[in-house]
Amino acid sequence: MTASLEQLQDLERQYAIPTYARNPVQFVRGEGVRLWDDEGREYLDFLAGISVLNVGHCHPRVVEVVREQMGRLSHATNLYYTEPALRLSARLAQSSLGGKVFLTNSGTEAIEAALKLARRARPRGKIVVFHDGFHGRTYGALSATPQESKQAPFAPLVPGFEAVAKDPEALGAVVDSDTAAVLLEPIQGETGINVLPEELLQAARAACDRTGAALLFDEIQTGMGRTGTLWAYEQTGVVPDALTTAKALGGGLPIGALVTGQRLADVLRPGEHGSTFAGGPVVASAALVALDICSDPELLARVRGLGERLAAALAEVPFVARVRGRGLMLAIDLVEGTDAVALARRALLEQRLVVNATSPATIRLEPPLIVSEAEIDEAVSRLKALAA
Ligand code: PLP
């Protein structure tokens, strides 16, 4: 039994707090890089639920482990031991910064944990963030997201945040001995796939080393293999003091994590932070599988190669002015006069290609990492058909 799209739109109008501008499509099934709507039409998914389905829709290993764990133990709280959460914490720490892990239910909660950690390490310290950054919608994360349209309606925000231009000198001037953290996305995702230059990352590292502030990388979108290494920081010369992950970590289920290096591993003390659901056995089991799949060196090498293939093909599309990004985290800037929001909608409705506009000028492409060469070529030819 499936409700029609019109019935869902009626329910939305009456009962859903209208925070989302949904596209007029109801998805009912997914497999790999494909989605199907309620009319049985097949779509090529080059958004992957905004970089959540890095392992593809309904990966058989994720489905199997979730079914099995759900039938055995779904929840116990963090008052007791469960194996998946602690095995996942170990895997996350070993795969990156070598310290300790706090599990969460989402990206924004991972950011909250990172902010609390930084303030706990340097009490009352300020948090420095970059213009065009995006870190989430809860109050701490929102206060770290210096965008007028997102912040202004919800003032007053959390005090002690300072936004700075993406410029090494400007950054060096604001980071001081009262700074608790510099928080940044190595590639800014929500604001159009802006790769931060190596000099800026080096300047952030140097400023934190000079002052003792914590360098925090938000890898919620860039992590889990998206850029061709498990974590984006691996392709830079900079190692952060802590990182956040979420989105693709759960293989389609909601989970996030704060991962520290050794220096910050024991800053938070018993009772200082917590979450009822975080690290539950079902999501943690799914995450162990997703992390295993996304750390495979063969898959990561393929992501780098496929990213180059997709970037090169996109550059040949008539309405594309510029291609940006790394691995399979790519954006296209459109030639002047082409509206990205309208184009993404036409791609969905006319070509059954799922992509997303991050602004009126830019479209983002983040397919599942298991995408094939043939699917990449097919997606590009569907985009080209929109130019005809
Ligand atoms: N940080 C980054 C870089 C993100 O891209 C997002 C989500 O788009 C978030 C934080 C917030 O994550 P969530 O939507 O899971 O709260």
CSV table of C-alpha atoms in Angstrom, one decimal, residues 46-329:
chain,number,residue,atom,x,y,z
A,46,PHE,CA,24.1,11.4,-7.9
A,47,LEU,CA,23.5,13.0,-4.5
A,48,ALA,CA,23.4,9.8,-2.3
A,49,GLY,CA,21.1,11.4,0.2
A,50,ILE,CA,23.7,14.3,0.5
A,51,SER,CA,26.7,12.0,0.9
A,52,VAL,CA,25.0,9.6,3.2
A,53,LEU,CA,24.8,6.5,0.9
A,54,ASN,CA,28.5,6.3,0.2
A,55,VAL,CA,28.1,2.5,0.2
A,56,GLY,CA,25.0,2.8,-2.1
A,57,HIS,CA,21.4,2.2,-1.2
A,58,CYS,CA,20.5,-0.9,0.8
A,59,HIS,CA,24.0,-2.4,0.7
A,60,PRO,CA,23.4,-6.1,1.4
A,61,ARG,CA,26.0,-6.3,4.2
A,62,VAL,CA,24.4,-3.3,5.9
A,63,VAL,CA,20.9,-4.7,5.5
A,64,GLU,CA,22.0,-8.1,6.9
A,65,VAL,CA,23.8,-6.7,10.0
A,66,VAL,CA,20.9,-4.3,10.8
A,67,ARG,CA,18.3,-7.1,10.5
A,68,GLU,CA,20.3,-9.4,12.7
A,69,GLN,CA,21.2,-6.8,15.4
A,70,MET,CA,17.6,-5.4,15.5
A,71,GLY,CA,16.3,-8.9,16.1
A,72,ARG,CA,18.8,-9.5,19.0
A,73,LEU,CA,19.2,-6.2,20.9
A,74,SER,CA,18.1,-2.7,19.6
A,75,HIS,CA,18.9,-0.5,22.6
A,76,ALA,CA,20.5,-0.7,26.1
A,77,THR,CA,21.7,2.9,26.8
A,78,ASN,CA,25.2,4.0,27.6
A,79,LEU,CA,24.8,3.0,31.2
A,80,TYR,CA,25.9,-0.5,30.1
A,81,TYR,CA,28.4,-2.1,27.7
A,82,THR,CA,27.4,-3.1,24.2
A,83,GLU,CA,30.0,-4.4,21.8
A,84,PRO,CA,29.2,-2.6,18.5
A,85,ALA,CA,29.7,0.9,20.0
A,86,LEU,CA,33.1,0.1,21.6
A,87,ARG,CA,34.3,-1.7,18.5
A,88,LEU,CA,33.2,1.2,16.4
A,89,SER,CA,35.0,3.7,18.6
A,90,ALA,CA,38.2,1.7,18.3
A,91,ARG,CA,37.9,1.4,14.5
A,92,LEU,CA,37.3,5.2,14.2
A,93,ALA,CA,40.2,6.1,16.4
A,94,GLN,CA,42.6,3.6,14.8
A,95,SER,CA,41.6,4.8,11.3
A,96,SER,CA,42.3,8.5,12.0
A,97,LEU,CA,43.7,10.5,14.9
A,98,GLY,CA,44.5,7.7,17.4
A,99,GLY,CA,42.8,9.2,20.5
A,100,LYS,CA,39.2,8.6,21.7
A,101,VAL,CA,35.7,8.8,20.4
A,102,PHE,CA,32.3,10.2,21.5
A,103,LEU,CA,29.4,8.7,19.4
A,104,THR,CA,26.3,10.9,18.5
A,105,ASN,CA,23.1,10.5,16.5
A,106,SER,CA,23.9,13.2,13.8
A,107,GLY,CA,26.3,15.6,12.4
A,108,THR,CA,25.2,18.6,14.3
A,109,GLU,CA,25.5,16.7,17.6
A,110,ALA,CA,29.0,15.7,16.7
A,111,ILE,CA,29.8,19.4,16.3
A,112,GLU,CA,28.2,20.1,19.7
A,113,ALA,CA,30.4,17.5,21.3
A,114,ALA,CA,33.5,19.1,19.6
A,115,LEU,CA,32.6,22.6,20.8
A,116,LYS,CA,32.1,21.4,24.3
A,117,LEU,CA,35.4,19.5,24.2
A,118,ALA,CA,37.2,22.6,23.0
A,119,ARG,CA,35.6,24.9,25.6
A,120,ARG,CA,36.3,22.3,28.3
A,121,ALA,CA,40.0,22.3,27.3
A,122,ARG,CA,40.1,26.1,27.3
A,123,PRO,CA,37.3,27.5,29.5
A,124,ARG,CA,35.4,30.4,28.0
A,125,GLY,CA,37.6,30.3,24.9
A,126,LYS,CA,36.4,31.7,21.6
A,127,ILE,CA,35.7,29.5,18.6
A,128,VAL,CA,37.0,30.8,15.3
A,129,VAL,CA,35.1,29.7,12.1
A,130,PHE,CA,35.3,30.6,8.4
A,131,HIS,CA,32.8,32.5,6.3
A,132,ASP,CA,30.8,30.1,4.1
A,133,GLY,CA,31.2,27.3,6.6
A,134,PHE,CA,28.3,25.1,7.5
A,135,HIS,CA,28.3,23.0,10.7
A,136,GLY,CA,24.7,22.3,11.5
A,137,ARG,CA,21.4,23.6,12.8
A,138,THR,CA,21.4,23.2,16.6
A,139,TYR,CA,22.4,26.3,18.6
A,140,GLY,CA,26.1,25.7,19.0
A,141,ALA,CA,26.6,24.4,15.4
A,142,LEU,CA,24.4,27.2,14.1
A,143,SER,CA,26.5,29.8,16.0
A,144,ALA,CA,29.5,28.3,14.1
A,145,THR,CA,27.7,28.8,10.8
A,146,PRO,CA,28.1,32.5,9.9
A,147,GLN,CA,25.3,32.8,7.4
A,148,GLU,CA,22.9,35.7,7.9
A,149,SER,CA,19.8,33.9,6.6
A,150,LYS,CA,20.3,30.9,8.8
A,151,GLN,CA,21.4,32.7,12.0
A,152,ALA,CA,19.4,36.0,12.1
A,153,PRO,CA,15.9,34.6,12.8
A,154,PHE,CA,17.2,32.7,15.8
A,155,ALA,CA,19.2,35.4,17.6
A,156,PRO,CA,20.6,35.6,20.2
A,157,LEU,CA,23.1,32.8,19.4
A,158,VAL,CA,25.7,31.2,21.6
A,159,PRO,CA,28.3,33.8,22.5
A,160,GLY,CA,32.0,33.5,21.8
A,161,PHE,CA,32.1,32.7,18.1
A,162,GLU,CA,34.1,34.8,15.6
A,163,ALA,CA,33.9,34.4,11.9
A,164,VAL,CA,36.9,35.2,9.8
A,165,ALA,CA,37.6,35.4,6.0
A,166,LYS,CA,39.3,32.5,4.4
A,167,ASP,CA,42.6,34.2,4.4
A,168,PRO,CA,45.8,33.0,6.3
A,169,GLU,CA,46.7,36.5,7.6
A,170,ALA,CA,43.2,37.3,8.8
A,171,LEU,CA,43.1,34.0,10.5
A,172,GLY,CA,46.5,34.5,12.2
A,173,ALA,CA,45.3,37.8,13.5
A,174,VAL,CA,42.2,36.5,15.3
A,175,VAL,CA,43.6,33.3,16.8
A,176,ASP,CA,45.1,34.2,20.2
A,177,SER,CA,45.7,32.7,23.7
A,178,ASP,CA,41.9,33.1,24.4
A,179,THR,CA,41.0,30.9,21.5
A,180,ALA,CA,39.5,27.5,22.3
A,181,ALA,CA,39.3,26.2,18.7
A,182,VAL,CA,39.5,26.8,15.0
A,183,LEU,CA,36.6,24.8,13.4
A,184,LEU,CA,36.6,24.3,9.6
A,185,GLU,CA,35.5,22.0,6.8
A,186,PRO,CA,38.6,21.1,4.7
A,187,ILE,CA,36.2,21.2,1.8
A,188,GLN,CA,33.1,23.4,2.4
A,189,GLY,CA,30.2,21.3,1.3
A,190,GLU,CA,26.8,23.0,1.8
A,191,THR,CA,28.1,26.3,0.4
A,192,GLY,CA,29.2,24.8,-2.9
A,193,ILE,CA,32.2,22.5,-2.6
A,194,ASN,CA,34.9,25.0,-1.9
A,195,VAL,CA,38.3,23.3,-1.4
A,196,LEU,CA,40.2,25.2,1.3
A,197,PRO,CA,43.7,26.0,0.0
A,198,GLU,CA,46.7,24.2,1.6
A,199,GLU,CA,48.2,27.5,2.8
A,200,LEU,CA,45.0,28.2,4.8
A,201,LEU,CA,45.0,24.8,6.4
A,202,GLN,CA,48.7,25.3,7.3
A,203,ALA,CA,48.0,28.7,8.7
A,204,ALA,CA,45.2,27.2,10.9
A,205,ARG,CA,47.6,24.5,12.1
A,206,ALA,CA,50.3,27.1,12.9
A,207,ALA,CA,47.9,29.4,14.7
A,208,CYS,CA,46.7,26.6,16.9
A,209,ASP,CA,50.2,25.4,17.6
A,210,ARG,CA,51.2,28.9,18.6
A,211,THR,CA,48.3,29.5,20.9
A,212,GLY,CA,47.3,26.0,22.1
A,213,ALA,CA,43.9,26.2,20.5
A,214,ALA,CA,42.3,23.0,19.2
A,215,LEU,CA,42.2,22.6,15.4
A,216,LEU,CA,38.9,20.9,14.6
A,217,PHE,CA,38.1,19.5,11.2
A,218,ASP,CA,34.4,19.0,10.3
A,219,GLU,CA,34.6,15.9,8.1
A,220,ILE,CA,30.9,15.2,8.2
A,221,GLN,CA,30.6,15.6,4.5
A,222,THR,CA,34.2,15.0,3.4
A,223,GLY,CA,34.8,11.9,5.4
A,224,MET,CA,34.1,8.2,4.8
A,225,GLY,CA,36.0,8.0,1.5
A,226,ARG,CA,34.1,10.8,-0.3
A,227,THR,CA,37.2,12.6,-1.5
A,228,GLY,CA,39.2,9.5,-2.3
A,229,THR,CA,40.9,8.9,1.1
A,230,LEU,CA,39.0,7.8,4.1
A,231,TRP,CA,39.3,11.3,5.6
A,232,ALA,CA,40.0,14.4,3.6
A,233,TYR,CA,42.7,15.6,5.9
A,234,GLU,CA,44.9,12.7,4.7
A,235,GLN,CA,45.3,14.6,1.3
A,236,THR,CA,46.6,17.7,3.1
A,237,GLY,CA,49.8,18.3,5.0
A,238,VAL,CA,47.7,19.0,8.1
A,239,VAL,CA,46.5,16.8,10.9
A,240,PRO,CA,43.7,18.2,13.1
A,241,ASP,CA,43.4,17.7,16.9
A,242,ALA,CA,39.9,16.3,16.5
A,243,LEU,CA,37.5,15.6,13.7
A,244,THR,CA,33.7,15.1,13.4
A,245,THR,CA,32.0,12.5,11.1
A,246,ALA,CA,28.4,11.6,10.5
A,247,LYS,CA,26.4,11.3,7.2
A,248,ALA,CA,27.9,8.2,5.5
A,249,LEU,CA,29.1,6.7,8.8
A,250,GLY,CA,25.9,4.7,9.3
A,251,GLY,CA,25.5,3.3,5.8
A,252,GLY,CA,22.1,5.0,5.7
A,253,LEU,CA,21.3,5.1,9.4
A,254,PRO,CA,21.7,8.1,11.6
A,255,ILE,CA,25.0,8.2,13.6
A,256,GLY,CA,27.9,10.7,14.0
A,257,ALA,CA,31.1,10.8,16.0
A,258,LEU,CA,33.7,13.1,17.5
A,259,VAL,CA,37.2,11.6,17.1
A,260,THR,CA,40.1,13.1,19.0
A,261,GLY,CA,43.9,12.8,18.8
A,262,GLN,CA,45.8,11.9,22.0
A,263,ARG,CA,46.0,15.5,23.3
A,264,LEU,CA,42.3,15.9,23.7
A,265,ALA,CA,41.3,12.3,24.5
A,266,ASP,CA,40.7,12.7,28.2
A,267,VAL,CA,39.4,16.3,28.4
A,268,LEU,CA,35.7,15.5,28.9
A,269,ARG,CA,35.0,13.8,32.3
A,270,PRO,CA,32.2,11.4,33.4
A,271,GLY,CA,28.8,13.1,33.4
A,272,GLU,CA,29.9,16.1,31.3
A,273,HIS,CA,28.3,14.9,28.1
A,274,GLY,CA,25.9,12.2,27.0
A,275,SER,CA,23.0,11.0,24.8
A,276,THR,CA,20.3,8.4,25.3
A,277,PHE,CA,20.4,6.9,21.8
A,278,ALA,CA,24.0,7.6,20.7
A,279,GLY,CA,26.0,4.5,19.7
A,280,GLY,CA,23.0,2.2,19.9
A,281,PRO,CA,23.8,-1.4,18.8
A,282,VAL,CA,21.9,-1.3,15.5
A,283,VAL,CA,23.4,1.9,14.1
A,284,ALA,CA,26.9,1.1,15.4
A,285,SER,CA,26.7,-2.3,13.7
A,286,ALA,CA,25.7,-0.7,10.5
A,287,ALA,CA,28.6,1.9,10.9
A,288,LEU,CA,31.2,-0.9,11.4
A,289,VAL,CA,30.2,-2.3,8.0
A,290,ALA,CA,30.1,1.1,6.3
A,291,LEU,CA,33.5,2.0,7.7
A,292,ASP,CA,34.9,-1.3,6.6
A,293,ILE,CA,33.6,-0.8,3.1
A,294,CYS,CA,34.7,2.8,2.8
A,295,SER,CA,38.3,2.1,4.1
A,296,ASP,CA,39.0,-0.4,1.4
A,297,PRO,CA,42.1,0.9,-0.4
A,298,GLU,CA,40.8,-0.5,-3.7
A,299,LEU,CA,37.5,1.4,-3.4
A,300,LEU,CA,39.4,4.6,-2.4
A,301,ALA,CA,41.7,4.4,-5.4
A,302,ARG,CA,38.6,3.9,-7.6
A,303,VAL,CA,37.0,7.0,-6.1
A,304,ARG,CA,40.0,9.0,-7.1
A,305,GLY,CA,40.0,7.7,-10.7
A,306,LEU,CA,36.2,8.0,-11.0
A,307,GLY,CA,36.3,11.5,-9.7
A,308,GLU,CA,38.7,12.5,-12.4
A,309,ARG,CA,36.6,10.8,-15.0
A,310,LEU,CA,33.4,12.6,-13.8
A,311,ALA,CA,35.2,16.0,-13.5
A,312,ALA,CA,36.6,15.7,-17.0
A,313,ALA,CA,33.3,14.7,-18.5
A,314,LEU,CA,31.4,17.5,-16.7
A,315,ALA,CA,33.8,20.1,-18.1
A,316,GLU,CA,32.5,19.2,-21.5
A,317,VAL,CA,28.8,19.8,-20.7
A,318,PRO,CA,27.7,23.0,-22.6
A,319,PHE,CA,26.2,24.9,-19.6
A,320,VAL,CA,29.2,24.1,-17.3
A,321,ALA,CA,31.6,27.1,-16.6
A,322,ARG,CA,33.8,25.4,-13.9
A,323,VAL,CA,34.2,22.1,-12.1
A,324,ARG,CA,35.4,22.0,-8.5
A,325,GLY,CA,36.1,19.4,-5.8
A,326,ARG,CA,38.0,16.3,-5.0
A,327,GLY,CA,37.3,12.6,-5.5
A,328,LEU,CA,33.5,12.2,-5.8
A,329,MET,CA,32.7,15.4,-4.0
